[in-house]
């Protein structure tokens, strides 16, 4: 079970990141579709450049809303249980 205060902290962190919610949702869509898309592809879908998308991903990983696993040349983005919440 997720501790409520920890969950609230993650939610606040994601909301504080400019476009954080948007990036998290796009990462979740891609993961749930079993798609191995490059971050550049995901970024373009939501109208972001790859550099800013990557910086937002790093911040989402740091606040434990997203996991990033390298597979070859692509990083597979997977929301954590708290990221899904």
C-alpha atoms as one frame of an Amber mdcrd trajectory, in Angstrom:
protein
   0.000   0.000   0.000   1.209   3.483  -0.788   1.627   5.836   2.113  -0.727
   8.785   1.600   1.790  11.514   2.469   4.389  10.026   0.087   1.786   9.771
  -2.652   0.713  13.374  -2.076   4.362  14.440  -2.285   4.778  12.735  -5.662
   1.547  14.252  -6.969   2.646  17.734  -5.877   6.069  17.213  -7.461   4.599
  16.113 -10.791   2.188  19.062 -10.850   5.046  21.467 -10.069   7.024  20.343
 -13.129   6.000  22.364 -16.178   4.251  19.886 -18.534   5.034  17.065 -16.090
   1.507  15.666 -16.122   1.428  15.724 -19.940   4.748  13.871 -20.225   3.695
  11.311 -17.613   0.423  10.622 -19.450   2.189  10.227 -22.810   4.748   7.870
 -21.236   1.908   5.808 -19.746   0.085   5.596 -23.085   3.233   4.447 -24.844
   4.058   1.882 -22.145   0.532   0.460 -22.019   0.563   0.072 -25.817   3.832
  -1.918 -25.495   5.355   0.654 -27.800   9.103   1.146 -27.813   9.096   4.717
 -29.083  12.037   7.087 -28.794  11.597  10.048 -26.475  11.803  12.289 -29.536
   8.683  10.565 -30.921   6.804  10.925 -27.648   7.887  14.560 -27.380   6.644
  15.401 -30.861   3.234  13.868 -30.094   2.669  16.456 -27.385   4.379  19.333
 -29.155   7.635  19.404 -27.174  11.218  19.347 -28.342  13.258  16.303 -27.357
  15.582  18.227 -25.027  12.802  19.652 -22.879  10.987  16.307 -22.889  14.159
  14.595 -21.673  14.608  17.142 -18.877  11.014  16.623 -17.737  11.536  12.834
 -17.825  14.636  13.225 -15.612  12.628  15.244 -13.095   9.788  12.696 -13.133
  12.307   9.907 -12.511  13.853  11.915  -9.661  10.469  12.335  -7.935   9.738
   8.616  -8.423   6.747   9.050 -10.741   8.484   7.398 -13.695  11.054   4.667
 -14.336  13.371   4.757 -17.318  14.989   1.551 -18.546  17.473   1.556 -21.399
  16.818  -1.027 -24.143  19.386  -0.616 -26.903  19.187   2.970 -28.095  15.767
   3.616 -26.555  14.733   4.359 -22.978  11.499   2.603 -22.079   9.462   4.903
 -19.841   7.176   3.249 -17.294   5.100   5.095 -14.724   5.656   3.851 -11.186
   2.644   2.844  -9.075   2.726   6.374  -7.643   2.978   7.793 -11.163  -0.176
   5.932 -12.116  -1.939   7.274  -9.022
